mmCIF file of C-alpha atoms in Angstrom:
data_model
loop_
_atom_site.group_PDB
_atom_site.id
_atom_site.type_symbol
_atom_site.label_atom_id
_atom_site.label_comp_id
_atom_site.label_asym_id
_atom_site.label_seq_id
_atom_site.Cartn_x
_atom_site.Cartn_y
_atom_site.Cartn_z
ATOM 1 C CA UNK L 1 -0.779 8.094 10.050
ATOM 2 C CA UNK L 2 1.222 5.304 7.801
ATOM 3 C CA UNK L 3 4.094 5.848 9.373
ATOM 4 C CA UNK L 4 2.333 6.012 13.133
ATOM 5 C CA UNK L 5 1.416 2.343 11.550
ATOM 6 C CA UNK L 6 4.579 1.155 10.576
ATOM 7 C CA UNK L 7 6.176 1.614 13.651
ATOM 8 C CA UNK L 8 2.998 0.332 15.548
ATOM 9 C CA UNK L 9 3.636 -3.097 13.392
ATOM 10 C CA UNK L 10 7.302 -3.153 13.714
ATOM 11 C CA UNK L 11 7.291 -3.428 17.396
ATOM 12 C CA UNK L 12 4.466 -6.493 17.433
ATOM 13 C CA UNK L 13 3.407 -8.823 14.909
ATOM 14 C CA UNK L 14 -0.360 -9.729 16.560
ATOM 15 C CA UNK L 15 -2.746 -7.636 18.675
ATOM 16 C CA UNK L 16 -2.983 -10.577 21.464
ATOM 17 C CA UNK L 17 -6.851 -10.519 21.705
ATOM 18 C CA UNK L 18 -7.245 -13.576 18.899
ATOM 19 C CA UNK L 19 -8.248 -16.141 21.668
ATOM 20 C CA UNK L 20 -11.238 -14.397 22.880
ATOM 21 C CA UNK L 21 -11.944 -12.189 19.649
ATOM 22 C CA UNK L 22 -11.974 -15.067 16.935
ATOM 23 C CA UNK L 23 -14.027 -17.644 18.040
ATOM 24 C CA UNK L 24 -17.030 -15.148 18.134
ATOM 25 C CA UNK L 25 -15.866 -13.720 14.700
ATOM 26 C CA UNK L 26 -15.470 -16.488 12.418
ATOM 27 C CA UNK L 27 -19.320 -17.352 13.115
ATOM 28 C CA UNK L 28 -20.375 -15.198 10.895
ATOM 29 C CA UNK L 29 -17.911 -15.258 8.074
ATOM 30 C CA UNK L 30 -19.704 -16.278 4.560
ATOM 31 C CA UNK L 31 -18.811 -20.015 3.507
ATOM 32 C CA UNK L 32 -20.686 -19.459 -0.181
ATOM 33 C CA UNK L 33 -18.360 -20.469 -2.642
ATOM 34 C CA UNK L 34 -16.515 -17.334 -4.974
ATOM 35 C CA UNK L 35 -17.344 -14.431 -3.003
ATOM 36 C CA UNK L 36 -15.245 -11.529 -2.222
ATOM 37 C CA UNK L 37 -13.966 -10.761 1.090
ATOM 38 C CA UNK L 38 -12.532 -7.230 2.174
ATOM 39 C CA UNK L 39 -10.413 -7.202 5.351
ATOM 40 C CA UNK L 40 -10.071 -3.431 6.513
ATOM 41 C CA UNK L 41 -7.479 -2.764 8.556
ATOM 42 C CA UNK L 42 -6.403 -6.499 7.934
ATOM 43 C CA UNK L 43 -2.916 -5.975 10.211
ATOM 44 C CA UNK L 44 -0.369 -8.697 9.421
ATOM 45 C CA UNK L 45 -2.790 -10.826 7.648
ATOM 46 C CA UNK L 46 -3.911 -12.920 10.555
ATOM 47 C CA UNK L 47 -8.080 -13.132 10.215
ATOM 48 C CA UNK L 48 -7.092 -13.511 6.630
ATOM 49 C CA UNK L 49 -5.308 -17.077 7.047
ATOM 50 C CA UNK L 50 -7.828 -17.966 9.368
ATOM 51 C CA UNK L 51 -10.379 -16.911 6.979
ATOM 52 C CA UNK L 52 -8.812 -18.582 3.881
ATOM 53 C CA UNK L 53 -9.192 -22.104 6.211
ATOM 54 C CA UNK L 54 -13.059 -21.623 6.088
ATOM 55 C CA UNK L 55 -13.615 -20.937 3.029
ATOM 56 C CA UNK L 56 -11.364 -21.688 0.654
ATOM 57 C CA UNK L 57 -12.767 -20.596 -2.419
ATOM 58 C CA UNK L 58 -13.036 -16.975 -1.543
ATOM 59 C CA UNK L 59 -11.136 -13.854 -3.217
ATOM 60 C CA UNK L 60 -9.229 -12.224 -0.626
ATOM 61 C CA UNK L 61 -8.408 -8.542 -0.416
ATOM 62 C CA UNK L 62 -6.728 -6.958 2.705
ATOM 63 C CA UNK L 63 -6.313 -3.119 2.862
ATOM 64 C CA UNK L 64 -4.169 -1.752 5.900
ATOM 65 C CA UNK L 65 -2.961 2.138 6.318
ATOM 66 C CA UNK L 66 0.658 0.767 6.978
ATOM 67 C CA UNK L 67 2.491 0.412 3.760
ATOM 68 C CA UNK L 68 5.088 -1.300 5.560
ATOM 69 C CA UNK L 69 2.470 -3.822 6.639
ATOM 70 C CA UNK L 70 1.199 -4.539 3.598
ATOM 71 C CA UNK L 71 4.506 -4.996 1.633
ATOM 72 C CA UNK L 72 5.470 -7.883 4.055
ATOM 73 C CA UNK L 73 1.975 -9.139 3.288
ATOM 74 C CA UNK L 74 2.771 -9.257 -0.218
ATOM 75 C CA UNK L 75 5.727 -11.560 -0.044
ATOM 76 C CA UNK L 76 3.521 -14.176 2.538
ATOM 77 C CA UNK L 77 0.566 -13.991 2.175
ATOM 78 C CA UNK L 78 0.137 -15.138 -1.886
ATOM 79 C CA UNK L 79 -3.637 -15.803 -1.769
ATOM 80 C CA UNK L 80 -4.778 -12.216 -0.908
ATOM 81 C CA UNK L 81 -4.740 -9.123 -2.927
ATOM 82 C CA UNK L 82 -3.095 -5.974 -0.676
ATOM 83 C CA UNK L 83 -3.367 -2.532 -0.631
ATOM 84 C CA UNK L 84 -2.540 0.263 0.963
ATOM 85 C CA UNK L 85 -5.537 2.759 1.866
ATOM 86 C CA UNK L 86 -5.336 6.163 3.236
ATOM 87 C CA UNK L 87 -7.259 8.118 6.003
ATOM 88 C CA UNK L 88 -10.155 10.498 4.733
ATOM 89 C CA UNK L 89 -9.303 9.263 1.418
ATOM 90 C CA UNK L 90 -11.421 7.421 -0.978
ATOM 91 C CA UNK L 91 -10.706 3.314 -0.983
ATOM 92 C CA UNK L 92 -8.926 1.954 -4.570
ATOM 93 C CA UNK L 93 -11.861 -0.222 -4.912
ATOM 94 C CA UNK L 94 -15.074 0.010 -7.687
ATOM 95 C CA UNK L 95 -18.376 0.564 -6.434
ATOM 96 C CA UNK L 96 -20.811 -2.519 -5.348
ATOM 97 C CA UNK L 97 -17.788 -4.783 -5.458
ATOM 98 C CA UNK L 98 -17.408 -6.739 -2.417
ATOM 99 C CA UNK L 99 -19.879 -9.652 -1.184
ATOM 100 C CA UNK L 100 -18.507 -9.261 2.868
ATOM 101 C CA UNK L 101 -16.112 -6.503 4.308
ATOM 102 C CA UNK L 102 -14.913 -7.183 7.832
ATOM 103 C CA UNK L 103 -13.074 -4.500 9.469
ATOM 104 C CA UNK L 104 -12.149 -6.029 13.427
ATOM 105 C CA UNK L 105 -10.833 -3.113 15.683
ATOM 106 C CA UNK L 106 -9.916 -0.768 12.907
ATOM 107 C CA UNK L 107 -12.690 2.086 13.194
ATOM 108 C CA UNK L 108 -11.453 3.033 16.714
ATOM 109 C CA UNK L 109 -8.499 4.301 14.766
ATOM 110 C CA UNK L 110 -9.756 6.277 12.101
ATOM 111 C CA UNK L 111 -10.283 10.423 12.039
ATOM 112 C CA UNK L 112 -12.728 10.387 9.237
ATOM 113 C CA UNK L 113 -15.308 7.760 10.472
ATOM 114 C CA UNK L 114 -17.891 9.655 8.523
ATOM 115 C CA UNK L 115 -16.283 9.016 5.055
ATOM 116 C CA UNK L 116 -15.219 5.378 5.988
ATOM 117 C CA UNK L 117 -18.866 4.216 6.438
ATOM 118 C CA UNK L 118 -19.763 6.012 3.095
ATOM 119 C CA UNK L 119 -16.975 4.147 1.653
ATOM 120 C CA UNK L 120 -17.840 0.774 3.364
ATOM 121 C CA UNK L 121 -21.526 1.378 1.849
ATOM 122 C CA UNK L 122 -20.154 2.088 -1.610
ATOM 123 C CA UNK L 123 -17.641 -1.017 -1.913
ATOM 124 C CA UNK L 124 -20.082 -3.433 -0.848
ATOM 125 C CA UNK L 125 -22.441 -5.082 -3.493
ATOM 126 C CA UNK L 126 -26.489 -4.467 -2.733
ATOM 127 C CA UNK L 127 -27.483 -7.114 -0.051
ATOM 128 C CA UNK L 128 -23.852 -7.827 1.022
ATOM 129 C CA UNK L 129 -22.522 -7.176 4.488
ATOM 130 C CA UNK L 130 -19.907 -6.065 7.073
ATOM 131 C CA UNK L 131 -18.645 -7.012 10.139
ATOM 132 C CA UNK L 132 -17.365 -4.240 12.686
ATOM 133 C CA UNK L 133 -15.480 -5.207 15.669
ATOM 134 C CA UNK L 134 -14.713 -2.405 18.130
ATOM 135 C CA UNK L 135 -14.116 -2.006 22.015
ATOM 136 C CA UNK L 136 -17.263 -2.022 23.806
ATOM 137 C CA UNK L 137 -17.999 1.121 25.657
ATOM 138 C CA UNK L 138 -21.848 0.531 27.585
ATOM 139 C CA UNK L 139 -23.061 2.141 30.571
ATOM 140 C CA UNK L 140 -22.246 -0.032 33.404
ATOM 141 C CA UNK L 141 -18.150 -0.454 31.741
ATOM 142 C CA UNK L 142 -17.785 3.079 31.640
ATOM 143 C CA UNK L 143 -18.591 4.091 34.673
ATOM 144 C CA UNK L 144 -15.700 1.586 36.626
ATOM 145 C CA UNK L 145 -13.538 3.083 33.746
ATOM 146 C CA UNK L 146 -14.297 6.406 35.072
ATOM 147 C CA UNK L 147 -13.634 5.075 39.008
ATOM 148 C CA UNK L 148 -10.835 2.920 37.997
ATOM 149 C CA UNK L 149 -8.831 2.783 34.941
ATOM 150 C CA UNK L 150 -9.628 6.060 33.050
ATOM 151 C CA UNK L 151 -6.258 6.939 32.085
ATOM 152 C CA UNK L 152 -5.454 3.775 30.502
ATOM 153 C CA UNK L 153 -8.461 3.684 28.659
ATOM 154 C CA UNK L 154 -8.617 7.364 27.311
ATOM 155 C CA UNK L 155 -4.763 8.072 27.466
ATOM 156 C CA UNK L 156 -3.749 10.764 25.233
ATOM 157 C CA UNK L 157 -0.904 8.962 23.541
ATOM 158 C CA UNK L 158 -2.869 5.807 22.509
ATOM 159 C CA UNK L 159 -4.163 4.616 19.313
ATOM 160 C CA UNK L 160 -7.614 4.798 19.795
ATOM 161 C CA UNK L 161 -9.392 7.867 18.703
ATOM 162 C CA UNK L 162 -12.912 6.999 18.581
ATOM 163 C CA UNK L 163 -15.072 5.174 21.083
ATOM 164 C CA UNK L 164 -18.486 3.663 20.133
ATOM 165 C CA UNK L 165 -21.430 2.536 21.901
ATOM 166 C CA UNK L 166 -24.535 0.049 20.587
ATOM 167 C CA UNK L 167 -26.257 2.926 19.672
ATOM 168 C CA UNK L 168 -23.571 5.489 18.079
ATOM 169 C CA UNK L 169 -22.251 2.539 15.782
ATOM 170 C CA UNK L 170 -25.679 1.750 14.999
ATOM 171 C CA UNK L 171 -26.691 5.591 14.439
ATOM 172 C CA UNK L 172 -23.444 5.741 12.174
ATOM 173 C CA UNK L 173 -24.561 2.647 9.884
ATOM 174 C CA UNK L 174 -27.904 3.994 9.576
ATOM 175 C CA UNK L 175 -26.795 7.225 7.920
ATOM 176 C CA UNK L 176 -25.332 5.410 4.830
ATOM 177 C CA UNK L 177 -27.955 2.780 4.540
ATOM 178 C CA UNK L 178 -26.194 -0.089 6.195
ATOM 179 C CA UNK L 179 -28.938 -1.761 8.463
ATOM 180 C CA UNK L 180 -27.302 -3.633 11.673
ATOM 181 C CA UNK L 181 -29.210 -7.473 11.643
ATOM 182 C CA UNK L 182 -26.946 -8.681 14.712
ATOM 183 C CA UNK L 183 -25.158 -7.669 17.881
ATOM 184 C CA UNK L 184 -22.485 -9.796 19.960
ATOM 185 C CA UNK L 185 -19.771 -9.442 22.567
ATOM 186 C CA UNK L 186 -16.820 -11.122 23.304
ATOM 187 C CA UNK L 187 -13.580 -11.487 25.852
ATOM 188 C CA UNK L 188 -14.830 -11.494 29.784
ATOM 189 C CA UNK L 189 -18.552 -11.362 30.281
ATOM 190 C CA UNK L 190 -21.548 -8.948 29.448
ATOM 191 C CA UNK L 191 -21.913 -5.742 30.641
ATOM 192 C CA UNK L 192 -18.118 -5.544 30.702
ATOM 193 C CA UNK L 193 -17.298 -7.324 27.473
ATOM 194 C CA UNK L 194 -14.037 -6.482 26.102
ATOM 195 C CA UNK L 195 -15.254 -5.859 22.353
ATOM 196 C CA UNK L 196 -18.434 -6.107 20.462
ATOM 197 C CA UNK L 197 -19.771 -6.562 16.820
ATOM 198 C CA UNK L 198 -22.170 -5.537 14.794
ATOM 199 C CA UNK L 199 -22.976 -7.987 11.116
ATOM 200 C CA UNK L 200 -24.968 -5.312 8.960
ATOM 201 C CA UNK L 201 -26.570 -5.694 5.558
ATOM 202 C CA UNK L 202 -26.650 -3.033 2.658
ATOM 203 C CA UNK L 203 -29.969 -1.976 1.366
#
């Protein structure tokens, strides 16, 4: 998979999506002074810079499955820790460390989903919380993707792997103790939003 990533991150250096995606995101990103953030899947670092703008007391980590990724990150991005994490592996962080994790259109990509929200439950401090982005996949969207586009969406060859409704991302939370507080949507207009979050709280 790191080296499906390298080559994914070689030939771009942003997803495009920033200008709808962003606006709704940085809403709920904490502003308390000193806490630690987690970006999952962080990418080339951008949600990190723009995070670092809003609060600029914060302890930055990115983690990304591209190792190539995160060595470039190292030499420009100096106010961030990086490392490199590993599918159905366990993440190289302690237990109950992290205040916020955000992970923005990473889970689509990951086989083990199942030990990811474990891990997600076991980095994050009691009370803290994550942010998922994700495609949105409701009723109404899927059935023009099944008149209209299904190939695109579901095309053998892409990189997404998993595909989550409301109620399976919720159901998935759930299961490791990680209780959803807040839904939204973003790009176009609901019921055929491009992506949606969840914010959810550890018990």
């Amino acid at each position: 998979m790191s080296n499906y990533y390298d080559q994914y991150w070689s030939k771009q250096s942003t997803l495009g999506d920033g200008i709808y995606k962003w606006p709704t995101v940085i809403q709920y990103i904490p502003k308390k002074p000193r806490v630690k953030i987690l970006d999952y899947g962080c990418g080339p670092g951008v949600l990190l810079r723009i995070m670092k703008k809003i609060n600029s007391t914060a302890e930055y980590y990115g983690a990304d499955v591209s190792g190539a990724i995160i060595k470039k990150n190292k030499r420009h991005i100096k106010f961030c820790k990086f490392f490199t994490v590993e599918d159905g592996k366990r993440f190289p962080f302690q237990s109950n460390f992290f205040d916020f994790i955000v992970t923005t259109d990473a889970i689509e990509h990951v086989y083990d989903t199942e030990l990811a929200f474990k891990e997600f439950a076991r980095i994050l401090k009691p009370g803290g919380k994550i942010l998922i982005t994700t495609p949105y996949h409701g009723m109404i969207k899927n059935l023009l993707i099944v008149l209209t586009n299904f190939e695109l969406i579901f095309d053998p060859l892409g990189p997404h792997i998993r595909f989550f409704t409301k109620k399976s991302l919720s159901e998935s939370l759930h299961r490791v103790h990680l209780i959803p507080i807040t839904f939204d949507y973003f790009g176009r207009f609901f019921p055929l939003s491009r992506g949606f979050l969840v914010l959810a709280k550890k018990q």
